[in-house]
Short mmCIF file of C-alpha atoms in Angstrom, two decimals:
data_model
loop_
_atom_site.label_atom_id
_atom_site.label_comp_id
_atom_site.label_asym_id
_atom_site.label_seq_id
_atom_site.Cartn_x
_atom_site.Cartn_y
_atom_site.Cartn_z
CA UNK A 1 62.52 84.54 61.73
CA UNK A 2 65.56 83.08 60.72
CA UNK A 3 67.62 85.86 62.62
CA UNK A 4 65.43 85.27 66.29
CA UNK A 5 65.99 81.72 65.48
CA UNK A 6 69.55 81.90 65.47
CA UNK A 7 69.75 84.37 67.92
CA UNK A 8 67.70 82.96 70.89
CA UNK A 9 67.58 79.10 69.70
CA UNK A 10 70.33 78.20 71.93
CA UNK A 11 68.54 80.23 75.13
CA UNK A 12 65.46 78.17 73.85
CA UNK A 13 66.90 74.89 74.21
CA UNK A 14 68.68 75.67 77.49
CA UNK A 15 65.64 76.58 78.75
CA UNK A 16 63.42 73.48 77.72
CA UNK A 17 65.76 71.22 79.34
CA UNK A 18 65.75 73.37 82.73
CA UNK A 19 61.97 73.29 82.64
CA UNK A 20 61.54 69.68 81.23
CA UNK A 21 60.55 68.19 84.28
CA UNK A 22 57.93 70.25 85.48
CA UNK A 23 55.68 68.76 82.58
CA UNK A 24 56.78 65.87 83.41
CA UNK A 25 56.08 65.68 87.40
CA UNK A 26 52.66 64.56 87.12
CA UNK A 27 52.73 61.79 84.47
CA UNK A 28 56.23 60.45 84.56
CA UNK A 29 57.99 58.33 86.99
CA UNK A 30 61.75 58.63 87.68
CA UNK A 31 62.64 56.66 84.92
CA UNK A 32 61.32 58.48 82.42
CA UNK A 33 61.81 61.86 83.95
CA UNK A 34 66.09 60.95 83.30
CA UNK A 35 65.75 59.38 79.92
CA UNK A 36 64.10 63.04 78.83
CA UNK A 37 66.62 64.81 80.61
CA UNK A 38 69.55 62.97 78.83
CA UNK A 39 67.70 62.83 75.51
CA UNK A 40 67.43 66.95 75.80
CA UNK A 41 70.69 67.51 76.90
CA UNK A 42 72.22 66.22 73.83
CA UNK A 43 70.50 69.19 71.44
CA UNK A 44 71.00 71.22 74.40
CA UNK A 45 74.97 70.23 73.86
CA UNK A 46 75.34 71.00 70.36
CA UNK A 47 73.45 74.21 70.28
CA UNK A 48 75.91 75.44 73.01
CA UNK A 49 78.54 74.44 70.84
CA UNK A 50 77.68 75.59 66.96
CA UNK A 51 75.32 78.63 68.00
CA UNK A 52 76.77 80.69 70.90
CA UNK A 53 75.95 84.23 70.96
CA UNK A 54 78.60 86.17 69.26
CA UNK A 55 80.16 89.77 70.46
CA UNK A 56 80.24 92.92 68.22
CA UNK A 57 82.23 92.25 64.75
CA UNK A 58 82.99 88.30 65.60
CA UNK A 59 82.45 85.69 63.05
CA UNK A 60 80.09 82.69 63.97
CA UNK A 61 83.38 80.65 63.79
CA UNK A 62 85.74 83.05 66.35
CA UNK A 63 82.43 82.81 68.35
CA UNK A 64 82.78 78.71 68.58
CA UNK A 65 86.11 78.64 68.83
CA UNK A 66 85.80 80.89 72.00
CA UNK A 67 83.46 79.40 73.61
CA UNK A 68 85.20 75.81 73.36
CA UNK A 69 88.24 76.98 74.57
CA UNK A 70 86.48 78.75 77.37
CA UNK A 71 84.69 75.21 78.09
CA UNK A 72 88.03 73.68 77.65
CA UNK A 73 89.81 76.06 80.24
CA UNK A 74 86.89 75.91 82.27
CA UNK A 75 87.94 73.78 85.99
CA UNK A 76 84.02 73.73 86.56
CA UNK A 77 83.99 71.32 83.34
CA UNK A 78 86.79 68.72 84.25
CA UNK A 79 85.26 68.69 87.71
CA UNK A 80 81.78 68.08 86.11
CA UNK A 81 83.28 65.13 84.53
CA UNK A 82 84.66 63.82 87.76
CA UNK A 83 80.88 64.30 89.63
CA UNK A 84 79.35 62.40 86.12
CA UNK A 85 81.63 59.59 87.03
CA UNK A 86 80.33 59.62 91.01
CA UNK A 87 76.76 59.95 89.89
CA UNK A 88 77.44 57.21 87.65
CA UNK A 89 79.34 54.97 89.85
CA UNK A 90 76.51 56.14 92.73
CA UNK A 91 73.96 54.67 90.21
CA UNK A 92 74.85 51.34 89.53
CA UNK A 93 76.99 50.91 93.20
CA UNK A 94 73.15 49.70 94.26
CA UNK A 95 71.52 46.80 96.21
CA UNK A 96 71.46 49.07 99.38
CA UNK A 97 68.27 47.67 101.76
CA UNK A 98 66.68 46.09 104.19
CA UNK A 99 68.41 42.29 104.90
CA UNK A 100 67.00 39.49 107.55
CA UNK A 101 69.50 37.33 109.14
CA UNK A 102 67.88 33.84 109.18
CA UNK A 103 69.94 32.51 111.92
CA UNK A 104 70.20 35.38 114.17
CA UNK A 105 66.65 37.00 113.31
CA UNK A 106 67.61 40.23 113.13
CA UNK A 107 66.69 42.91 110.15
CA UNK A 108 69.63 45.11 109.33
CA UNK A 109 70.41 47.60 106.22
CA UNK A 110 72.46 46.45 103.42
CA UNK A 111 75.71 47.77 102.49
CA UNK A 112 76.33 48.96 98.68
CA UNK A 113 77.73 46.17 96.05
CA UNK A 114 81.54 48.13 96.51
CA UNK A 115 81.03 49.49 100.30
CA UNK A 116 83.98 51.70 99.67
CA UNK A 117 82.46 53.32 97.10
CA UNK A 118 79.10 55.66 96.98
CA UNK A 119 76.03 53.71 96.66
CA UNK A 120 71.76 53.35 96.07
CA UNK A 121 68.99 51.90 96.70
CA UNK A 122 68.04 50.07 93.96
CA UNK A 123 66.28 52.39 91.17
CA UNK A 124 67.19 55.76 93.20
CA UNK A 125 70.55 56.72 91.20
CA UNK A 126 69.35 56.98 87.71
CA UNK A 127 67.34 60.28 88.11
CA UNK A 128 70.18 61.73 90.22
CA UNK A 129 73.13 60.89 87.22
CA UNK A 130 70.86 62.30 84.71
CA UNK A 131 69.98 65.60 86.94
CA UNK A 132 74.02 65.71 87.07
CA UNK A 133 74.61 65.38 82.90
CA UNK A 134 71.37 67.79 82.71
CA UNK A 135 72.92 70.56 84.69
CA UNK A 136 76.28 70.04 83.29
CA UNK A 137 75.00 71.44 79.96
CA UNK A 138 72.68 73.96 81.38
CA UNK A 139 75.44 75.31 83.59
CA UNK A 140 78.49 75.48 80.66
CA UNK A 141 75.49 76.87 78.14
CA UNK A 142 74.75 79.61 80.59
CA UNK A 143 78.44 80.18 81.71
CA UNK A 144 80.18 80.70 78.20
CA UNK A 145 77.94 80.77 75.47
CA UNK A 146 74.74 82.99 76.27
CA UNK A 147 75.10 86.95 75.73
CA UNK A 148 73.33 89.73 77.02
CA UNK A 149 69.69 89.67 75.66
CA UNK A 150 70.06 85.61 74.97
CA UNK A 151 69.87 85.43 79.06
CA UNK A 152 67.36 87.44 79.22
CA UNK A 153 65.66 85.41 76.50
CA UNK A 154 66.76 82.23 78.76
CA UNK A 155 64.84 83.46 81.72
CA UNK A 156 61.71 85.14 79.28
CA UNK A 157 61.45 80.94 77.73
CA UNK A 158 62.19 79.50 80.95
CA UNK A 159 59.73 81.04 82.84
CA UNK A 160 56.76 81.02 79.98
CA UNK A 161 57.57 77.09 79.77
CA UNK A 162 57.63 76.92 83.98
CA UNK A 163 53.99 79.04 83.62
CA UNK A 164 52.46 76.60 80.76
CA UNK A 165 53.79 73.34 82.89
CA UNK A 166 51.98 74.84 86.20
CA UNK A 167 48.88 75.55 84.52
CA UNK A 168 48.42 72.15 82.91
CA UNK A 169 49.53 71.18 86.50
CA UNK A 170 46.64 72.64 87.95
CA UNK A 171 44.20 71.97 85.65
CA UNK A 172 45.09 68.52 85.63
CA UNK A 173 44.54 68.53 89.84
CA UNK A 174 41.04 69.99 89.08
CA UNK A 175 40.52 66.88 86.77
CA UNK A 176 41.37 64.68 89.95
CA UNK A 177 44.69 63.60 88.01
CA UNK A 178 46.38 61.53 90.81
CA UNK A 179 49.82 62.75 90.56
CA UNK A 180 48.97 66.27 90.30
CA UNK A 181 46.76 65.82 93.50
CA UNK A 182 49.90 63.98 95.34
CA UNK A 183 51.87 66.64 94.51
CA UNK A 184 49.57 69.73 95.42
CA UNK A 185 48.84 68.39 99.08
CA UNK A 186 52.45 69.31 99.51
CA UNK A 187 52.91 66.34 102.31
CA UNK A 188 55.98 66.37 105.07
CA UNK A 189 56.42 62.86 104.72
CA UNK A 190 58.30 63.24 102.17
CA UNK A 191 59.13 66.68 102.06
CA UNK A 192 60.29 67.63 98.24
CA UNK A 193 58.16 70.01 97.06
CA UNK A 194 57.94 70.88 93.28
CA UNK A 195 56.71 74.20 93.87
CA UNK A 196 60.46 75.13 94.47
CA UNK A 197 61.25 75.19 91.09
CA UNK A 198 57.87 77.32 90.10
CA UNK A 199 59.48 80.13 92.42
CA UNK A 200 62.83 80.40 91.03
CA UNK A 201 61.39 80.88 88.14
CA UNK A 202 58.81 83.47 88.89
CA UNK A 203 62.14 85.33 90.23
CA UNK A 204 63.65 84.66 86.84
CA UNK A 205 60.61 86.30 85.26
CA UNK A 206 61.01 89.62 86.95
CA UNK A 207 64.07 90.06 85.25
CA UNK A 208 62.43 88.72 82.08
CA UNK A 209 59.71 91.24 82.33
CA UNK A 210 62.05 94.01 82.23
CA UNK A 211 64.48 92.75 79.92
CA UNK A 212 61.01 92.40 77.21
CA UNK A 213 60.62 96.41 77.88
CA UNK A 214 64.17 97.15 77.67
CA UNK A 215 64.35 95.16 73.65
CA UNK A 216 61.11 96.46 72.94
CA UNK A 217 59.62 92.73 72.75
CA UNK A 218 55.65 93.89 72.11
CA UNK A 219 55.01 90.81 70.78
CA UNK A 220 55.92 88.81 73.65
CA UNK A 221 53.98 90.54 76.74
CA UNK A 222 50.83 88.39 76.36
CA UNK A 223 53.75 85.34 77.63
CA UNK A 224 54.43 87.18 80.00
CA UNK A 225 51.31 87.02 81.66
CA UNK A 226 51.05 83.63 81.06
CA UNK A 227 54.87 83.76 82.88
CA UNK A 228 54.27 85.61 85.64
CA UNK A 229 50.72 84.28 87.00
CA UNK A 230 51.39 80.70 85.33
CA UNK A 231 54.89 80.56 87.85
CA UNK A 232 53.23 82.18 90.71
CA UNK A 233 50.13 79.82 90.54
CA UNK A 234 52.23 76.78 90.40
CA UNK A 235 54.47 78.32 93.48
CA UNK A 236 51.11 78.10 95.39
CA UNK A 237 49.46 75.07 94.26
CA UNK A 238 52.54 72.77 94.88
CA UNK A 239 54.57 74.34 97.72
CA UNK A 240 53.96 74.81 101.46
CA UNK A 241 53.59 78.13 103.34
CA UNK A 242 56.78 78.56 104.31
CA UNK A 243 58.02 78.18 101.10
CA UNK A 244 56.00 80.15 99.50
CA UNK A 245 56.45 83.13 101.27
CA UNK A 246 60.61 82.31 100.99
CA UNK A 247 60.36 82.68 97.43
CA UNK A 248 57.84 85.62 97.19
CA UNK A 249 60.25 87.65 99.37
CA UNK A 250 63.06 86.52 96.65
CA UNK A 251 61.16 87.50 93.78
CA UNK A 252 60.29 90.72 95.66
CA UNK A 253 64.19 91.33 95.46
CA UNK A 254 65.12 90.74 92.17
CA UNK A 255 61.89 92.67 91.21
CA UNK A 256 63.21 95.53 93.29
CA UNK A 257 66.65 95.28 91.28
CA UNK A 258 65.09 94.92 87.88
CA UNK A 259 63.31 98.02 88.64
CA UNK A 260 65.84 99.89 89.52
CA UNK A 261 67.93 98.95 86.40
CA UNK A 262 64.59 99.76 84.47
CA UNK A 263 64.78 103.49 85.86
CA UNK A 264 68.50 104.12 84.93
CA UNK A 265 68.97 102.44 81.56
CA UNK A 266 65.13 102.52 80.01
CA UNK A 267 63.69 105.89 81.61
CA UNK A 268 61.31 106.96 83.79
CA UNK A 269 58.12 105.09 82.55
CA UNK A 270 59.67 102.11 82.66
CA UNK A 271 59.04 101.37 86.17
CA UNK A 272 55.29 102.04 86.08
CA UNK A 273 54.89 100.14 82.85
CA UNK A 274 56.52 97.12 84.58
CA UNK A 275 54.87 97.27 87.49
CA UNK A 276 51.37 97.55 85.37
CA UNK A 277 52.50 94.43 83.33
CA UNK A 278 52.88 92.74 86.55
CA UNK A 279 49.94 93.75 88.41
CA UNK A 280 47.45 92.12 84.91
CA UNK A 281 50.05 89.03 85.22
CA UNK A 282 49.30 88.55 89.22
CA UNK A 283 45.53 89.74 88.65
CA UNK A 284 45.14 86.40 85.87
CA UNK A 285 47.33 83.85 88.52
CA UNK A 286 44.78 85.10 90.98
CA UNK A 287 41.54 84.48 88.45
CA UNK A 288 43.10 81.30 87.46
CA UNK A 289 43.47 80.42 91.14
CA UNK A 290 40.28 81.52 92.31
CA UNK A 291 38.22 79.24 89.21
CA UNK A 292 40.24 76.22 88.69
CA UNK A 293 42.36 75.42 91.69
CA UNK A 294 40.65 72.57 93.47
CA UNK A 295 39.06 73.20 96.63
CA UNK A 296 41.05 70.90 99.18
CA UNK A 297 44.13 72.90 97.95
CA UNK A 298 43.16 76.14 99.06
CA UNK A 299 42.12 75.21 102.33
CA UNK A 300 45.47 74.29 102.76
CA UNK A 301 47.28 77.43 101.63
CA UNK A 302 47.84 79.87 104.60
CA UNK A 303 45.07 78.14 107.10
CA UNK A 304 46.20 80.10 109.87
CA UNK A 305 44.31 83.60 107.90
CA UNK A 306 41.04 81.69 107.94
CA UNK A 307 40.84 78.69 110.88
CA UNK A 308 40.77 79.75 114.38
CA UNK A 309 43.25 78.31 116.06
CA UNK A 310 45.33 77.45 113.49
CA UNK A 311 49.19 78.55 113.39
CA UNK A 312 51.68 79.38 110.45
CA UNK A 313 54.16 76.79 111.71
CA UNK A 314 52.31 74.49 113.84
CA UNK A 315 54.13 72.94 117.45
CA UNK A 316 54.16 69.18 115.82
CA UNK A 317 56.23 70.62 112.86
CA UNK A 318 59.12 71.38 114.74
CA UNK A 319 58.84 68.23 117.12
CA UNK A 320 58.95 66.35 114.30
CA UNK A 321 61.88 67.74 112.46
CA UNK A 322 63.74 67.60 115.62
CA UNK A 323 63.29 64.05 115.70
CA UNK A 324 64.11 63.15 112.08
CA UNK A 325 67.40 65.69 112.02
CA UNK A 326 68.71 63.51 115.37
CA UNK A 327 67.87 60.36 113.10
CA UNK A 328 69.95 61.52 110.30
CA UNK A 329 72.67 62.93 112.82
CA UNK A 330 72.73 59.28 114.57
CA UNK A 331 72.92 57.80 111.27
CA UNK A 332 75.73 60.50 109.48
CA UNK A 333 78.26 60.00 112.91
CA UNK A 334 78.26 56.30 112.12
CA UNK A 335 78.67 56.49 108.33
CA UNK A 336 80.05 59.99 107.83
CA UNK A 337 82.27 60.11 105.06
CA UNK A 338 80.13 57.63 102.33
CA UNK A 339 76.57 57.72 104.49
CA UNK A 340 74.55 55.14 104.13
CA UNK A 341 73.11 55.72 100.25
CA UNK A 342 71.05 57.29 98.40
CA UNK A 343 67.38 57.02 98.90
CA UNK A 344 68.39 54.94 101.98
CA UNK A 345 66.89 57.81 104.84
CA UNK A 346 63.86 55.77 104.43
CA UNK A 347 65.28 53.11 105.40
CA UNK A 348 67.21 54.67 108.33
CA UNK A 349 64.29 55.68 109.74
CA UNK A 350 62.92 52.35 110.50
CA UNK A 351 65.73 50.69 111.60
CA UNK A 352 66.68 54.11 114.22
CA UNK A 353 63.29 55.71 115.33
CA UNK A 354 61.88 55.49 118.19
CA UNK A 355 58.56 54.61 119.95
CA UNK A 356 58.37 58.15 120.56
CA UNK A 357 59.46 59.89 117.94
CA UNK A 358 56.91 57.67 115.40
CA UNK A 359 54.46 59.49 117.76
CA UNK A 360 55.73 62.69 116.43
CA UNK A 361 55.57 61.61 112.42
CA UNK A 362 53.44 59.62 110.39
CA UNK A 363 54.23 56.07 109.73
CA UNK A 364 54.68 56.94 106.12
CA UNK A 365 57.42 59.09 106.44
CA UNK A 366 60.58 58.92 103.84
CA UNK A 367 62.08 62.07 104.05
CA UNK A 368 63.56 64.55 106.81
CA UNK A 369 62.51 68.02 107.62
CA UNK A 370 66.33 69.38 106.79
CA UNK A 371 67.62 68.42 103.88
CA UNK A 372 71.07 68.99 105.02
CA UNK A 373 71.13 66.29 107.56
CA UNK A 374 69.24 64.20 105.23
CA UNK A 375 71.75 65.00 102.57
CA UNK A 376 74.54 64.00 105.56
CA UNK A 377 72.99 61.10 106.47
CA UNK A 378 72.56 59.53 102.87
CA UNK A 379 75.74 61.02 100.81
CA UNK A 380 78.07 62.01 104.24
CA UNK A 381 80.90 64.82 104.06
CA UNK A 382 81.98 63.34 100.47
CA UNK A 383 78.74 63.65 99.06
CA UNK A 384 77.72 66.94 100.47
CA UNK A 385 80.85 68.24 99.46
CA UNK A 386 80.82 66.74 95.92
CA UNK A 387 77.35 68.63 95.47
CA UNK A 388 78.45 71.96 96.99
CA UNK A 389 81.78 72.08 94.99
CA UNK A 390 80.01 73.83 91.78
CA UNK A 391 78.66 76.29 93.56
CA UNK A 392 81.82 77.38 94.62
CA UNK A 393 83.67 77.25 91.18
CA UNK A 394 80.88 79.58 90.14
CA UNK A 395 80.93 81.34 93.26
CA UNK A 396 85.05 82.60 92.52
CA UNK A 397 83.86 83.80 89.32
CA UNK A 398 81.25 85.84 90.73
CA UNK A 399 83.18 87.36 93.31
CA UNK A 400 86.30 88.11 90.87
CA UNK A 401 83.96 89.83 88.02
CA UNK A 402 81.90 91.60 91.00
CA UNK A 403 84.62 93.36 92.45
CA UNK A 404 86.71 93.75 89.11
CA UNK A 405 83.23 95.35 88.14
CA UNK A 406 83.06 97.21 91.31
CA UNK A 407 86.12 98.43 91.48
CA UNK A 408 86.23 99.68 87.69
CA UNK A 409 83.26 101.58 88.65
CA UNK A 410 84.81 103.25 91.60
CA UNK A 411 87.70 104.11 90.14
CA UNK A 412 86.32 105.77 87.07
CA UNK A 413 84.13 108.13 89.31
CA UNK A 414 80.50 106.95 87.71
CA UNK A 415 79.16 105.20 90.74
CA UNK A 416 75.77 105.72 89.48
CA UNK A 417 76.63 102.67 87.06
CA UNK A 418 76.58 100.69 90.25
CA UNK A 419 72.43 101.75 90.36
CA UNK A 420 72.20 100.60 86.84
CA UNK A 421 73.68 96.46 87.46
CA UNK A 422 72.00 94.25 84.87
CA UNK A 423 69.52 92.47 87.68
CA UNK A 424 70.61 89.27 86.25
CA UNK A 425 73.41 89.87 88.26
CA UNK A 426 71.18 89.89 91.68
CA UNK A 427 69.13 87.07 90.46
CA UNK A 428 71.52 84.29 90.83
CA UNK A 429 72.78 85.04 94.51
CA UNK A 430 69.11 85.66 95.67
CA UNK A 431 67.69 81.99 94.40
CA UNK A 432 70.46 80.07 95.58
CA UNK A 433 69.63 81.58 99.10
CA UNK A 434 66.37 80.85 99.15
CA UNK A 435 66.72 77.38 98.28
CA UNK A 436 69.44 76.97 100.54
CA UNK A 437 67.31 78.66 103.14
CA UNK A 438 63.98 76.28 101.93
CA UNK A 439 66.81 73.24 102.57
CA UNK A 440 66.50 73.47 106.14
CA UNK A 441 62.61 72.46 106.13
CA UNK A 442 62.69 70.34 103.04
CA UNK A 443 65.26 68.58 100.89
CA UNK A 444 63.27 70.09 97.64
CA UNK A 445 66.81 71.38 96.61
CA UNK A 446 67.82 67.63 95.73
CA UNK A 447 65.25 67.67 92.78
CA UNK A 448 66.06 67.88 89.00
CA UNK A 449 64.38 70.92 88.04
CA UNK A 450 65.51 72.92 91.29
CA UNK A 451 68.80 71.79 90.85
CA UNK A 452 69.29 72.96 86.89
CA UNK A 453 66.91 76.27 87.78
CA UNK A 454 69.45 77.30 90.66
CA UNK A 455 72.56 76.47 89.09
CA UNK A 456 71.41 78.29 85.67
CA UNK A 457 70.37 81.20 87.41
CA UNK A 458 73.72 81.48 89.62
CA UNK A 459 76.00 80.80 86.09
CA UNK A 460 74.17 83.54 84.73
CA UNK A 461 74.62 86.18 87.24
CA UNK A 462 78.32 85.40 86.85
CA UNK A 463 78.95 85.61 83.54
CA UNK A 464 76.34 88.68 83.42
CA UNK A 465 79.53 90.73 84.92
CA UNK A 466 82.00 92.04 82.60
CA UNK A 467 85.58 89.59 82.39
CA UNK A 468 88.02 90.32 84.51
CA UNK A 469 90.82 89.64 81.87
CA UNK A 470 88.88 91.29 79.06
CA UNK A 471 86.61 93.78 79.78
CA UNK A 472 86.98 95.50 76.84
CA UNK A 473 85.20 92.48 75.03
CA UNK A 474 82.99 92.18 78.06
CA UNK A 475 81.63 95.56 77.63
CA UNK A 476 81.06 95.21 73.58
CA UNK A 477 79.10 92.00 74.19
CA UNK A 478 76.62 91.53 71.53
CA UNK A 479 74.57 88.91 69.96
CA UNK A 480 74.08 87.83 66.70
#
């Protein structure tokens, strides 16, 4: 006990704070969604610290010492410190709203405390600076201090948690729990879906699933079940069509990857015993979904199979995410490098729509249909660019170990090792696609848990390549 606990108790922590939120959704507000998420990433910290996985014949000090100097080296984590101090800055830079002109009786939007600076609404940044610290840790945890079987034990926790926090989900909608209602009827006028999160991690746990065959974890298949189908049903209770199938298709890939690897490195039974695993895990989603999901919610799922006359993507979709993308483009051309705040698109609608285009939306509506422009039209180029940035920092390391990997493979002959890639490797590319693909109907990718899924998933696909400077240690990679 003491040995798993010191062996997978940093993948558990990472993985409670990636997942944190999704218990959270239905109960908490904001508020009290970031307070968890900076309480958590404090363990989160010092386990990354004192108990990183440690390669073949290294001391638990060397290990330590490594991985701070790695952290300390690391550009991602100065430039992490730099976004901290814009989330933070974005947080309490608020007082953006509506203002009426007494004299001239005219309603207009208010400008930020420091206009010169990135700014709020008033009780929008909080969430957003603690989403930033949150994935901070997750991201540096997964970059330098997880090994081999810890990231597969980050994904295997990650994705149990996700499947326990969907089914409490649901059976708090079949209760009638308001928040868990508000959140299954997936609505457009707002268009942040937590369902996102539910798929990247039922992607995750394909990899997961293989990785518990590969270390022989007998123990732990019942999880998986609840893993598997607990992800998938909370993928279809709380996210739309469209995104539903964009993450199926994803976890189709990474499943086809993991399978692959399962053939080479495991043997030949590994396949069918994986695929068995999953077909019991998908048969009790399906159960689950069939007896406790509420009614009203699976009308909604895929109407156009059973209503005549109904279509996947219906004609006032698109009219009305024309209409809110020109808002946000009207809006970004005359605030484009600072945009007008966050949480302010709200706001921006009011003040720029249209007799028309309120024809095409409902009066309720707070969000856009692309979360790009809406990202534009709240954050402009800085902001967009301040929240890309990481990815690319991750993305260089990817692309260095990838082809330093690739080209080590060619070179020695054995390009059958190329068949055998640990599927972590795929997993990382694949869900930051599809929830930069889901951005252009929704702006789900702005969320805590969707953020810290993605980012985790793409630092572990990086670091799931061997070094380019020292392969040798690369290769001999072992945990405690």
């Amino acid at each position: 006990m003491q040995k798993a606990i010191s062996k997978y108790g940093l993948a558990a922590h990472l993985a409670l704070l990636a997942v944190a939120p999704l218990f959270l959704f239905p109960f908490c507000g904001e508020v009290w969604t970031a307070r968890v998420l900076l309480w958590l990433s404090i363990p989160a910290l010092v386990w990354t610290l004192l108990e990183p996985s440690r390669r073949k014949g290294e001391m638990l000090h060397d290990a330590r010492y490594r991985v701070f100097m790695s952290i300390v080296r690391d550009p991602l984590f100065w430039f992490s410190l730099f976004l901290v101090v814009v989330a933070m800055v974005r947080w309490l830079n608020g007082r953006v709203g509506m203002s009426y002109d007494a004299e001239n009786a005219v309603w207009s939007l208010r400008t930020p405390s420091l206009p010169f600076l990135p700014g709020s609404v008033d009780g929008t940044g909080y969430l957003p600076f603690a989403s930033v610290v949150a994935v901070i840790v997750l991201v540096q945890g997964c970059r330098h201090s997880l090994g081999k079987s810890a990231r597969v034990g980050f994904l295997f926790v990650a994705a149990f948690l996700a499947g326990v926090a969907a089914i409490v989900a649901g059976l708090c909608a079949t209760c009638g729990h308001k928040g868990a209602l508000a959140a299954a009827a997936c609505s457009t006028a707002d268009a942040s879906f937590v369902g996102n999160a539910f798929g990247l991690h039922l992607a995750g746990s394909m990899v997961a699933l293989v990785g518990a065959f590969e270390r022989k974890w007998k123990s732990a298949m019942p999880l998986l079940i609840v893993a598997i189908g607990g992800c998938g049903v909370g993928l279809y209770m709380f996210a739309p069509d469209l995104v539903i199938l964009a993450y199926l298709v994803s976890a189709v890939i990474v499943l086809a990857f993991s399978l692959m690897y399962a053939q080479k490195k495991i043997g030949v039974l590994a396949a069918p015993k994986c695929l068995a695993m999953l077909l019991v895990a998908v048969a009790a989603g399906v159960v689950f979904a069939l007896g406790v999901v509420p009614a009203a919610v699976k009308a909604s799922k895929f109407a156009f199979l059973s209503q005549e006359g109904a279509k996947f993507l219906p004609d006032w979709l698109f009219g009305a995410r024309d209409a809110l993308s020109a808002i946000a483009a009207s809006v970004w051309k005359d605030h484009s490098w600072l945009g007008t705040g966050l949480g302010s698109f709200a706001l921006d609608i009011r003040f720029n729509a249209t007799s028309a285009d309120w024809a095409l939306f409902t009066p309720k509506q707070v969000g856009a249909l692309n979360g790009w422009w809406q990202m534009l039209a709240e954050r402009g180029i800085t902001g967009v660019i301040l929240f890309a940035s990481p990815l690319f920092f991750i993305a260089w390391t990817y692309v260095l170990r990838a082809v330093a990997f690739v080209g080590r493979v060619v070179s020695s002959g054995h390009l059958a090792e190329l068949m055998a890639t640990h599927p972590v490797c795929a997993l990382g590319p694949v869900a930051v696609a599809a929830t930069a693909a889901c951005g252009f109907i929704d702006h789900s990718f702005c969320r805590p848990e969707t953020m810290m899924a993605a980012a985790a998933m793409f630092a572990l696909s990086a670091s799931a390549f061997p070094a380019v400077a020292k392969q040798s240690d690369a290769e001999s990679e072992t945990e405690k």
